[in-house]
Structure formats: structure tokens, C-alpha cells
């Protein structure tokens, strides 16, 4: 009978349960996606050429587990708040505590197991999609990566079901220790936070100190090595929490004393924030961390994506060199966005390669200052030399020598002949076309095909690279894993952030519904209520956003050793930040619209 | 309608349910007026249409037919912001369940109607303290609703209802959740407000004791005014007896 009643209770609030279930499912799915990468030793070994990469994974795993624990605690308290009135009612009707306890335990566990199972399936599908999408659009090849990975399924399942068993036990203890009356009237209990100036000050000072230690640890990753990441993780979390706890309440109560607070709904807004400040502090801390993780990961990922071509461009002057180009190769070259192109005729004999001086005068060989001078590394400067200078200088550059590779030992030595002599000179005639494209990333696919054709026609020693495209490919193999992880984790954390904020909406909505109904009765205009809600939710988005951006700005220090000059984790972050903040703003608008729909009272109709 | 009429209800009808569904007629053509400064009670059994009527008067619900004029405003013709502003400026409410915002202190709750109007904070403080003196709740101002008893909450609610000097004060079973002492205090308070501030009061109740504080009582039965009695010069306990008698015959 009681089981039937409990089921009826769930049916009654199926929309809330659905959102709870969706949130937990998303969390499990994201965790699976991560575990799929983190537990796949073969993948990590194959792709993480840099020792720190596996460190980053360890860090990510610990962090994700912590966030998951907090997340489930959140979801669990939401579940409990939904159910405790019903449980109280059952007890009042005469159900024994033991029986109600069994119900609570089973309900939590069934819900959790269901969410975990669906979540893993969803995680599989999402991995499949994301891995396909990212690898395709980034043009990476990562070995040993597949959507289905059994150990990851096991890890996710064990962690989640384990956490739900803990949550069930917690609910059991909590419910059986609370009196029936309290269960029935929890909605009406209020807590009014009080300011203790001294404690608040101490908390603020410690908060800033912890943050400073965390930021320092990230910058000093080369010295601290393994300890840097856990140290930063712990200190930044504590620091953020303390700082929020110390300052937000003081600011709210300070604002309450101003005249501004007595205009329109401002007082109500401050009251709302004040009322829930402690709940919010925890949530804001988590959201700011997730924000930082998502933004940081995407910034690093896109940093590699944008900077690998830049790095490659600093290594040489032409993107690719094609020898004796065929009609097919010509067609491919025609599809490129060519910035500079030149074709030279060579005659190779013995250890020497002969060039026609007239040809070189007509179209001088382009050189890149970026290869020699560090200050041009990020913005390559192309120039040409007079033939006289070129014979002594530019003709000895690696770029020019590479146009005629003899064997593993080296290059043909270049010689320059007048047109007449060149015509008489015996030897094997070869034409070589150098192409420099505008944007390596953009023409990646065509370049890849060109390079393949070229390599199949002329076997070059593996260590020799001709053109920046080959350097780019080499580095992609090196850093591609990190680039992929950046994007992958960034998207995963962003999704987690979204579902975390959603719980705020859910847990706050029923109470707010009542409050806005009151305001409606008292005669508050719809528009005023709308802007009021927009401000309240806006603040909840803004605070972690600002904190998150600060975290990222410091956190990028961690990647300095991995992105050495001319790359830099800070290069071109403006556009990425703008895109990310744009996404965040869109999420804000969606949240707000949802909240308006749930909370705002409807005007009466006939 | 003369200038000293605060509420004028004419042929008021309310039907619930759509035309093609089973309909329920809650109000079936009601007519009555409330003069300025009058203390009127509306009585009736559960389901007689008391609350429906009050919702119409306070613009929380829209009538199917008929007119409601409050302080010169035809509320049936108002829309959107006009309705909200009307509720904020012309009417003061006291509800059975207090309807205080638990995230605000008593002072902030009382100041809310003034804040909505954009009153300057100096004027607001003055008005709040004035009304708090009148209702002797000055010591409650810094407290939150969760720290107040039911009676105290209702006094704060009453202060909020009159702080902006509305044309009429409406109460929907304001003593419903109070013990007898608190109920009596509140009713005395309403009488004081009515007499000292010359504010019209409309009280919806099914409790004869509460009703006995009124000057005139309208009895609603099945969506229509069944009868009406006036207190005249008799004292409250005699009026109370008259109400009981009336109820005795009215419900037959």
C-alpha cells in the first residue's frame, strides 16, 4: 500500500522527477565520456607524448569525481526536499519509521541506478558523436580511441551506484531522525544569516590567501610537478568558497541599507539573495570552478588548434613543395588559397643541383624572417634577396636546400648558372613548385592529399620534412591529443555547468512561485517581476563567470611549459573568451525564460 | 454612483468552465455598494461565492458579466499594468495566510507598496513608522516573518495593507488562522483603522464573531445576496446575537 502511495507521489511530480533524472543522467554520461579517455591507458600512452598530459588526466579525474559527489549531494537534497512532506504524511498516517526508511532507501537507489544506466548509454552515444565530430573537424588521428570502452563503463557504474547507496543511507538516517512535524513544515522554515564582522574578515583574508597559493601553484608547475595540481585544486576551491561566503553577504547587507534598496523590487531582490546566500555560496563556488574548467580547457584546445599552424609557419617559408607536379596535383593546388607560389627548374647531377639564375631573378625565392628572428615568430615576415645576396645567404637556408634532397646524408649543393649555361648543363631535369597558403587550418584537407601524393611519388627520408605542412603534421601528432582533450573536456564541463545551474532553478522555483504569487496579489507589474527575476538569475550567472575568468587567466600559466614560444596559452584568447561568454549568455537567456514560465503568475482570463 | 461610494457592484456574474463544458455559476447577478468610510461584512457558507466575489473586487479574477467600480475605476475594463497598479494603489489586502514575504523583514514587507510606487526612502521611513505606531508594532519592524506569531504576522500584514492609504481595505478571512485573543485584537485594529483613518473596510468571513464588528452585513447564498442586516445603534454583542439569529433562519 505504502509503495503504491509513494508511486502516486512520484507520478504527481513527474516533471520534477524528469528533470532530476535528466540531470543525473547527463552527469553520468559526462563522467563516462571522461572516464573513457582517462582510463584508456593505451590511448594516453599513444597520445600523451608530453609527460604532463597524464598528470592533467589524473587531475581531471579527481576533480570530476569531487564535482560528481557534490552534484549528487545536490540532487539528493533536492529529491529529499521534494519527498519529505510526503514521508511526513505517511508517518502521520501511521506508517512505521522502518517501513518509510525502506521506501526512502529504495527510491533513492532505484532512481540513481536508473540514471546511471541510462547515463552510460547516453555517454556512449555522446562519445561516439563527439569523438567523430572533433576528430573530423580538427583533422586529428588519435590511436586507440573508441566510444565503447568496458573499463570506463565499469568505473562509471561502480562510482555512481556507490554514491547513490551512500546517498540512500544518508536520506535514511536523515529522515528517521527528523520529527514528523518538521518533515511536514520544512518549506516554511527560514534561515536568516547574520554578519559576524570579525569572522567575515578572517574568512575574506584566508580566502584571498588560499586563492593566491592556488594561482601560484599553477604558475609554478615546473617546480612543483605532481603536487601542483591537487594543491591548486584544493586551495582554489576553499579560497573561492571563503571569499564568496565572506563578501557576498556583506555586499548584500550593505546594499540593503542604501536608498537604492528601497526602490521598486530591489529590496525584494536583495532579500531573496540574502535569504539563500549560504545555499548560493556553495553553488556559486562549484559553478565558478566548472566555468573555469570549461573555459580553460576550451582555451587550451583552441590555442593548440590556432597556434600549431602558426608554429609551423614560423619554421619555414613555403607550406608545401611539389616536384614535377602532375595534372592531378595542379588541380589540387588550384583549390588552395595561395598567397605565394613559384616554380623553379632544377638540373641534378652528381652532388650538385643547378638553377637557372634568370629564373631566380624573375621570381626570387621567398625567405621568412620568422625562422631566424624570434620576434617574427608569431607574425612571419617574408622577404626576398637580390641574386648576389641570395647566392651567399638565402641559398644556404634549410628551406631552399630542402627543395633538392639527395639522400639521408643531405642535400644537393645549389649552383646558379646563366640561362645559356643552364640550357647546356646536362643532368636530370626536375621542376619544383613552392606554395604558401593563407591559412593552414583552412586548407588542411587538400594539403593532406597533396602531401600524400608527393610522398608516394618521392620517398623522402622520414626525418626530412619539406614544407611547413609536414612540420604541422608532425606537431599535430605530438600535441593533437592535448588539443582534443581540451575541446572534449571543455564541452563536457560546459554541459556539467549547465545541469548544475539547472538544479538551482528547480530547487528555488516552488518557493519563488509562492512569493511571486504574493507580489502579484499586492499589485506588482509583470514587467517589474520579470526584470527582478532577470536580475536575480543574472547575478547568479555573473559572479561565477567573473571568478571563472580570473581563475582561467591565472590557470593558463600551467600550460606555459606545454606551449613554448612562439606558442603561448594567452595568445588570441580574446575571441575564444568572447565565444564562450556568448554561449554562457545564451544559456542565461534559456534559464531565465524557463524560470519566468515556471514562476510568474498568469493573469486571469474569462 | 455618487462621489462617496467606494465600491459599486452591478449585475456581477461569474461562470466557471467553458461554454461547451459543464459550467458552474458561482455568482448570479450581484448588486451592492459600499459607501466611503463604511465597514461592511460579507458572510456566507463555504461555496456560497464569497471568495469569488472578493477576487472580482480585487481584480485577481475577471467577471463573466457585470460591472465593478472601485473608487471611480471600472476594474472590468482594465488590462495588464493598469490592473497591477490598481491593486497596488487603490486596494489594501489582508489574507487568511498572511502572504508576507519571508525573505523580507516586517519593515521591508510594510514598505513594499510604497517602494512599488517609487516613494523616496525618507517619506517611506516616515510612513512605515507612522503606521507601526498606530498598530503598535514598532518593536516588530526589524524581525523576519518566521520570528513572529500568527497574530503579529497579521498585524504586519494589516500595516502593509494600509501604509499607502488605499481607498478600501479588503480582508479575506483575516482571523481564520488566529487564536481568539489575536483575532479580537485584529478586529479591534480594523475598527480603529476604519474609524480613525476613515478607511472603508470590506471583510469576507464566515465567522459571526468577526462579522459582529461590521456596521452592515451582506449574506450571500448560492451566488446571490440573500439578505442584509445593519448594526445601527445597537452594541456589538446585541449585533452578534442578531447575526446568529439571521444565520439560523438564513441557512434553513
XYZ file of N, CA, C and O in Angstrom, chain B residues 93-243:
604
model
N -4.858 44.686 1.033
C -5.349 43.327 1.287
C -4.857 42.770 2.600
O -3.709 42.979 2.965
N -5.728 42.007 3.246
C -5.245 41.139 4.324
C -5.766 39.747 4.016
O -6.957 39.576 3.769
N -4.853 38.786 3.978
C -5.242 37.427 3.610
C -5.245 36.530 4.833
O -4.593 36.818 5.835
N -5.956 35.416 4.693
C -6.004 34.455 5.806
C -4.606 33.918 6.116
O -4.232 33.776 7.270
N -3.829 33.654 5.052
C -2.494 33.067 5.268
C -1.398 34.137 5.251
O -0.267 33.871 4.857
N -1.725 35.336 5.629
C -0.801 36.469 5.835
C -0.155 36.993 4.554
O -0.093 38.187 4.341
N 0.347 36.075 3.714
C 1.023 36.498 2.487
C 2.171 37.479 2.724
O 2.350 38.427 1.977
N 2.929 37.233 3.779
C 4.127 38.056 3.982
C 5.298 37.373 3.283
O 5.366 36.148 3.222
N 6.196 38.165 2.753
C 7.370 37.593 2.100
C 8.404 37.242 3.156
O 8.891 38.121 3.861
N 8.693 35.956 3.307
C 9.552 35.536 4.413
C 11.004 35.927 4.216
O 11.799 35.823 5.132
N 11.350 36.409 3.008
C 12.734 36.831 2.802
C 12.944 38.295 3.170
O 14.052 38.796 3.065
N 11.873 38.971 3.562
C 11.990 40.381 3.937
C 11.615 40.571 5.403
O 10.790 39.827 5.933
N 12.186 41.597 6.030
C 11.807 41.902 7.404
C 10.416 42.527 7.405
O 9.886 42.891 6.361
N 9.821 42.638 8.605
C 8.497 43.241 8.722
C 8.518 44.635 8.103
O 7.615 45.015 7.351
N 9.572 45.383 8.404
C 9.678 46.740 7.882
C 9.686 46.751 6.359
O 8.979 47.535 5.722
N 10.467 45.834 5.783
C 10.550 45.786 4.319
C 9.231 45.329 3.709
O 8.821 45.814 2.652
N 8.569 44.395 4.397
C 7.256 43.958 3.925
C 6.276 45.112 3.904
O 5.538 45.305 2.944
N 6.266 45.897 4.977
C 5.330 47.018 5.063
C 5.653 48.062 4.009
O 4.764 48.655 3.404
N 6.953 48.266 3.758
C 7.351 49.305 2.814
C 7.111 48.946 1.356
O 7.168 49.810 0.485
N 6.848 47.677 1.094
C 6.750 47.213 -0.295
C 5.786 48.018 -1.175
O 6.161 48.449 -2.268
N 4.536 48.275 -0.722
C 3.622 49.032 -1.593
C 4.160 50.424 -1.923
O 3.939 50.928 -3.029
N 4.895 51.028 -0.993
C 5.458 52.352 -1.243
C 6.635 52.265 -2.200
O 6.791 53.094 -3.091
N 7.458 51.209 -2.011
C 8.602 51.018 -2.899
C 8.121 50.846 -4.343
O 8.736 51.356 -5.278
N 7.006 50.151 -4.507
C 6.481 49.923 -5.853
C 6.083 51.231 -6.515
O 6.177 51.393 -7.721
N 5.606 52.175 -5.706
C 5.212 53.477 -6.241
C 6.433 54.343 -6.528
O 6.324 55.355 -7.208
N 7.587 53.972 -5.972
C 8.781 54.788 -6.164
C 8.876 55.919 -5.152
O 9.508 56.942 -5.404
N 8.270 55.728 -4.005
C 8.328 56.748 -2.960
C 9.766 56.929 -2.475
O 10.515 55.963 -2.399
N 10.140 58.155 -2.138
C 11.502 58.388 -1.648
C 11.675 57.715 -0.292
O 10.714 57.537 0.451
N 12.908 57.321 -0.001
C 13.117 56.490 1.183
C 12.792 57.253 2.470
O 12.378 56.649 3.457
N 12.928 58.582 2.448
C 12.649 59.353 3.655
C 11.150 59.318 3.967
O 10.733 59.012 5.083
N 10.367 59.580 2.916
C 8.914 59.540 3.071
C 8.470 58.142 3.474
O 7.594 57.950 4.329
N 9.132 57.131 2.884
C 8.773 55.746 3.166
C 8.997 55.418 4.641
O 8.122 54.877 5.313
N 10.191 55.780 5.139
C 10.504 55.510 6.542
C 9.470 56.135 7.463
O 9.003 55.517 8.416
N 9.122 57.374 7.121
C 8.160 58.104 7.948
C 6.818 57.378 7.957
O 6.226 57.150 9.016
N 6.351 57.007 6.750
C 5.054 56.340 6.632
C 5.052 55.019 7.381
O 4.095 54.683 8.087
N 6.148 54.266 7.252
C 6.224 52.965 7.923
C 6.140 53.149 9.433
O 5.393 52.448 10.125
N 6.902 54.132 9.941
C 6.914 54.296 11.387
C 5.592 54.835 11.905
O 5.164 54.475 12.993
N 4.940 55.653 11.095
C 3.624 56.143 11.483
C 2.637 54.986 11.650
O 1.961 54.861 12.657
N 2.591 54.160 10.611
C 1.622 53.064 10.643
C 1.999 52.065 11.729
O 1.129 51.483 12.395
N 3.289 51.894 11.970
C 3.725 50.969 13.006
C 3.305 51.472 14.389
O 2.925 50.680 15.257
N 3.374 52.794 14.571
C 2.904 53.377 15.830
C 1.413 53.089 16.006
O 0.970 52.610 17.048
N 0.644 53.391 14.954
C -0.803 53.210 15.012
C -1.179 51.786 15.383
O -2.077 51.550 16.178
N -0.478 50.823 14.789
C -0.829 49.426 15.037
C 0.003 48.835 16.171
O -0.015 47.642 16.389
N 0.751 49.669 16.864
C 1.686 49.276 17.925
C 2.498 48.019 17.579
O 2.475 47.015 18.276
N 3.213 48.117 16.476
C 4.101 47.013 16.086
C 5.525 47.521 15.848
O 6.326 46.857 15.188
N 5.826 48.714 16.393
C 7.137 49.312 16.138
C 8.266 48.353 16.512
O 9.293 48.293 15.826
N 8.085 47.578 17.583
C 9.166 46.692 18.020
C 9.329 45.468 17.116
O 10.321 44.758 17.204
N 8.347 45.246 16.253
C 8.438 44.069 15.375
C 9.177 44.374 14.069
O 9.539 43.463 13.335
N 9.360 45.670 13.780
C 9.863 46.055 12.455
C 11.120 45.322 11.982
O 11.178 44.894 10.837
N 12.163 45.169 12.828
C 13.372 44.532 12.296
C 13.273 43.009 12.187
O 14.215 42.369 11.748
N 12.141 42.424 12.604
C 12.085 40.952 12.620
C 11.608 40.372 11.298
O 10.927 41.035 10.525
N 11.972 39.124 11.097
C 11.517 38.401 9.904
C 10.219 37.668 10.241
O 9.996 37.297 11.396
N 9.368 37.424 9.241
C 8.095 36.764 9.499
C 8.232 35.468 10.292
O 7.365 35.152 11.118
N 9.344 34.722 10.053
C 9.484 33.448 10.764
C 9.656 33.648 12.270
O 9.493 32.709 13.040
N 9.990 34.887 12.661
C 10.184 35.137 14.100
C 8.908 35.671 14.758
O 8.922 36.011 15.937
N 7.827 35.805 13.987
C 6.605 36.407 14.518
C 5.529 35.347 14.756
O 5.494 34.321 14.085
N 4.635 35.638 15.711
C 3.490 34.754 15.920
C 2.427 35.083 14.879
O 2.523 36.092 14.173
N 1.413 34.234 14.801
C 0.354 34.443 13.812
C -0.284 35.814 13.943
O -0.458 36.533 12.954
N -0.609 36.197 15.190
C -1.253 37.485 15.414
C -0.363 38.639 14.992
O -0.810 39.591 14.363
N 0.933 38.513 15.332
C 1.884 39.572 14.951
C 2.008 39.660 13.440
O 2.055 40.750 12.872
N 2.042 38.487 12.798
C 2.144 38.479 11.341
C 0.967 39.220 10.732
O 1.133 40.016 9.809
N -0.225 38.960 11.272
C -1.403 39.572 10.678
C -1.423 41.081 10.920
O -1.912 41.828 10.095
N -0.860 41.520 12.041
C -0.770 42.966 12.265
C 0.180 43.607 11.261
O -0.083 44.692 10.748
N 1.286 42.909 11.005
C 2.230 43.417 9.997
C 1.540 43.463 8.636
O 1.657 44.442 7.887
N 0.773 42.407 8.336
C 0.055 42.365 7.054
C -0.930 43.527 6.965
O -1.083 44.148 5.911
N -1.590 43.825 8.098
C -2.544 44.937 8.112
C -1.805 46.255 7.875
O -2.284 47.124 7.137
N -0.632 46.387 8.492
C 0.156 47.604 8.288
C 0.528 47.747 6.821
O 0.446 48.830 6.244
N 0.914 46.635 6.203
C 1.273 46.693 4.791
C 0.060 47.085 3.949
O 0.186 47.782 2.948
N -1.126 46.630 4.386
C -2.330 46.886 3.600
C -2.741 48.349 3.632
O -3.403 48.824 2.724
N -2.377 49.073 4.694
C -2.874 50.453 4.802
C -1.781 51.508 4.673
O -2.079 52.700 4.647
N -0.534 51.094 4.551
C 0.565 52.064 4.592
C 0.479 53.075 3.453
O 0.890 54.214 3.578
N -0.082 52.677 2.329
C -0.144 53.565 1.171
C -1.513 54.246 1.045
O -1.845 54.763 -0.017
N -2.299 54.213 2.129
C -3.621 54.843 2.167
C -4.493 54.474 0.979
O -4.866 55.326 0.173
N -4.856 53.217 0.878
C -5.710 52.813 -0.232
C -7.151 53.288 -0.013
O -7.503 53.724 1.089
N -7.957 53.215 -1.073
C -9.349 53.640 -0.967
C -10.150 52.667 -0.109
O -11.075 53.043 0.584
N -9.780 51.406 -0.170
C -10.524 50.399 0.583
C -9.600 49.293 1.065
O -8.626 48.946 0.396
N -9.905 48.784 2.240
C -9.141 47.673 2.801
C -10.002 46.422 2.692
O -11.147 46.417 3.151
N -9.481 45.384 2.061
C -10.248 44.152 1.909
C -9.598 43.052 2.730
O -8.385 42.856 2.668
N -10.414 42.319 3.448
C -9.887 41.219 4.242
C -10.577 39.927 3.864
O -11.798 39.861 3.819
N -9.779 38.901 3.562
C -10.351 37.596 3.236
C -10.101 36.666 4.416
O -9.023 36.118 4.553
N -11.106 36.514 5.284
C -10.981 35.681 6.489
C -9.700 36.007 7.256
O -8.915 35.105 7.551
N -9.448 37.271 7.552
C -8.144 37.608 8.157
C -7.946 36.977 9.531
O -6.806 36.840 9.979
N -9.019 36.587 10.197
C -8.855 35.991 11.523
C -8.841 34.473 11.457
O -8.723 33.807 12.477
N -8.950 33.946 10.240
C -9.099 32.499 10.053
C -8.008 31.677 10.697
O -8.261 30.593 11.209
N -6.777 32.203 10.707
C -5.669 31.402 11.223
C -5.205 31.889 12.598
O -4.115 31.558 13.033
N -6.035 32.694 13.267
C -5.597 33.283 14.531
C -6.343 32.698 15.723
O -7.499 32.259 15.602
N -5.699 32.726 16.896
C -6.397 32.321 18.117
C -7.359 33.432 18.525
O -7.308 34.538 17.975
N -8.218 33.168 19.493
C -9.320 34.109 19.749
C -8.827 35.475 20.226
O -9.346 36.509 19.814
N -7.771 35.495 21.059
C -7.273 36.791 21.536
C -6.700 37.609 20.383
O -7.034 38.787 20.216
N -5.847 36.943 19.579
C -5.257 37.650 18.441
C -6.342 38.106 17.478
O -6.270 39.189 16.909
N -7.361 37.251 17.288
C -8.445 37.583 16.370
C -9.149 38.847 16.849
O -9.396 39.770 16.075
N -9.415 38.890 18.158
C -10.114 40.043 18.707
C -9.267 41.310 18.555
O -9.774 42.372 18.175
N -7.960 41.175 18.839
C -7.059 42.324 18.680
C -7.100 42.859 17.266
O -7.180 44.061 17.033
N -7.050 41.930 16.321
C -7.010 42.349 14.923
C -8.300 43.053 14.546
O -8.288 44.084 13.852
N -9.425 42.508 15.014
C -10.716 43.116 14.662
C -10.842 44.514 15.288
O -11.349 45.440 14.652
N -10.340 44.647 16.508
C -10.320 45.986 17.128
C -9.486 46.934 16.278
O -9.841 48.094 16.082
N -8.386 46.383 15.791
C -7.481 47.173 14.962
C -8.177 47.638 13.692
O -8.083 48.805 13.296
N -8.892 46.723 13.058
C -9.609 47.084 11.828
C -10.634 48.172 12.127
O -10.822 49.104 11.340
N -11.296 48.040 13.265
C -12.278 49.056 13.646
C -11.594 50.409 13.823
O -12.087 51.442 13.361
N -10.424 50.385 14.488
C -9.678 51.630 14.675
C -9.318 52.252 13.335
O -9.497 53.456 13.118
N -8.802 51.411 12.455
C -8.428 51.913 11.129
C -9.639 52.535 10.456
O -9.577 53.624 9.890
N -10.741 51.830 10.543
C -11.972 52.295 9.901
C -12.419 53.639 10.465
O -12.788 54.546 9.724
N -12.335 53.767 11.789
C -12.865 54.986 12.412
C -11.887 56.149 12.353
O -12.262 57.267 12.012
N -10.600 55.864 12.666
C -9.647 56.969 12.735
C -9.218 57.442 11.359
O -9.077 58.623 11.105
N -8.958 56.493 10.469
C -8.477 56.884 9.147
C -9.607 57.030 8.142
O -9.342 57.303 6.968
N -10.834 56.803 8.578
C -11.999 56.896 7.687
C -11.810 56.029 6.444
O -12.144 56.430 5.333
N -11.193 54.874 6.643
C -10.957 53.992 5.504
C -12.079 52.974 5.425
O -12.491 52.419 6.440
N -12.582 52.744 4.194
C -13.625 51.732 4.020
C -13.009 50.358 4.222
O -11.878 50.109 3.800
N -13.749 49.477 4.868
C -13.256 48.121 5.086
C -14.298 47.134 4.592
O -15.494 47.285 4.878
N -13.842 46.158 3.835
C -14.742 45.101 3.364
C -14.185 43.793 3.892
O -13.062 43.406 3.577
N -14.977 43.122 4.705
C -14.482 41.930 5.388
C -15.260 40.713 4.914
O -16.484 40.682 5.034
N -14.576 39.735 4.346
C -15.248 38.498 3.955
C -14.984 37.468 5.036
O -13.831 37.243 5.402
N -16.040 36.882 5.568
C -15.847 35.937 6.667
C -17.039 34.998 6.788
O -18.114 35.266 6.269
N -16.815 33.888 7.452
C -17.978 33.049 7.763
C -18.134 32.956 9.282
O -18.955 32.233 9.789
N -17.329 33.765 9.979
C -17.325 33.706 11.438
C -18.192 34.833 12.003
O -17.891 36.015 11.788
N -19.268 34.515 12.711
C -20.214 35.537 13.192
C -19.540 36.539 14.126
O -19.873 37.722 14.118
N -18.556 36.065 14.907
C -17.887 36.972 15.829
C -17.153 38.071 15.069
O -17.273 39.257 15.370
N -16.400 37.686 14.041
C -15.701 38.675 13.216
C -16.702 39.630 12.588
O -16.496 40.843 12.562
N -17.788 39.057 12.105
C -18.779 39.863 11.392
C -19.425 40.910 12.299
O -19.809 41.987 11.849
N -19.479 40.590 13.594
C -20.172 41.497 14.511
C -19.456 42.835 14.679
O -19.982 43.760 15.270
N -18.225 42.942 14.168
C -17.510 44.217 14.231
C -17.916 45.150 13.090
O -17.548 46.308 13.077
N -18.693 44.610 12.123
C -19.071 45.404 10.957
C -20.282 46.277 11.270
O -20.985 46.074 12.250
N -20.502 47.258 10.371
C -21.691 48.094 10.507
C -22.855 47.511 9.720
O -24.021 47.750 10.027
N -22.524 46.802 8.659
C -23.562 46.278 7.792
C -23.073 44.935 7.280
O -21.881 44.757 7.003
N -23.971 43.972 7.154
C -23.555 42.650 6.695
C -24.427 42.192 5.538
O -25.667 42.304 5.592
N -23.756 41.714 4.488
C -24.473 41.155 3.344
C -24.337 39.641 3.414
O -23.232 39.129 3.584
N -25.439 38.941 3.291
C -25.374 37.475 3.308
C -25.488 36.964 1.890
O -26.436 37.296 1.167
N -24.508 36.161 1.486
C -24.561 35.591 0.140
C -24.990 34.140 0.240
O -24.530 33.393 1.109
N -25.904 33.767 -0.658
C -26.316 32.366 -0.705
C -26.435 31.973 -2.164
O -27.114 32.645 -2.928
N -25.755 30.932 -2.553
C -25.793 30.423 -3.927
C -25.549 31.516 -4.959
O -26.280 31.633 -5.947
N -24.590 32.367 -4.718
C -24.203 33.348 -5.728
C -25.078 34.569 -5.800
O -24.994 35.342 -6.752
N -25.938 34.754 -4.820
C -26.768 35.965 -4.820
C -26.820 36.536 -3.418
O -26.610 35.815 -2.449
N -27.136 37.860 -3.308
C -27.299 38.438 -1.980
C -28.629 37.952 -1.424
O -29.685 38.199 -2.016
N -28.567 37.235 -0.336
C -29.803 36.676 0.229
C -30.496 37.688 1.118
O -31.695 37.925 1.006
N -29.741 38.322 2.018
C -30.349 39.315 2.900
C -29.273 40.273 3.376
O -28.087 40.096 3.085
N -29.674 41.263 4.132
C -28.740 42.297 4.567
C -29.190 42.778 5.940
O -30.389 42.993 6.151
N -28.273 42.898 6.885
C -28.672 43.467 8.186
C -27.724 44.604 8.551
O -26.570 44.629 8.136
N -28.243 45.561 9.337
C -27.438 46.713 9.742
C -27.324 46.744 11.259
O -28.243 46.354 11.961
N -26.184 47.194 11.728
C -25.944 47.230 13.160
C -26.683 48.410 13.778
O -27.233 48.288 14.870
N -26.691 49.519 13.074
C -27.367 50.709 13.599
C -26.739 51.162 14.890
O -25.524 51.266 15.003
N -27.557 51.378 15.924
C -27.039 51.909 17.185
C -26.785 50.840 18.226
O -26.278 51.139 19.306
N -27.155 49.592 17.934
C -27.003 48.559 18.958
C -25.530 48.247 19.213
O -24.685 48.471 18.359
N -25.249 47.749 20.428
C -23.846 47.436 20.719
C -23.463 46.104 20.064
O -24.294 45.393 19.534
N -22.139 45.813 20.134
C -21.618 44.717 19.342
C -22.219 43.369 19.722
O -22.538 42.544 18.859
N -22.421 43.144 21.050
C -22.908 41.826 21.453
C -24.360 41.618 21.002
O -24.752 40.509 20.626
N -25.126 42.687 20.993
C -26.505 42.568 20.517
C -26.516 42.263 19.025
O -27.285 41.420 18.541
N -25.586 42.938 18.311
C -25.479 42.730 16.866
C -25.065 41.288 16.567
O -25.576 40.643 15.660
N -24.165 40.806 17.453
C -23.676 39.429 17.322
C -24.855 38.459 17.401
O -24.992 37.531 16.610
N -25.738 38.724 18.406
C -26.918 37.896 18.581
C -27.799 37.946 17.328
O -28.293 36.934 16.845
N -27.937 39.169 16.788
C -28.776 39.343 15.598
C -28.209 38.540 14.408
O -28.954 37.932 13.648
N -26.866 38.548 14.312
C -26.228 37.794 13.217
C -26.512 36.305 13.366
O -26.881 35.620 12.413
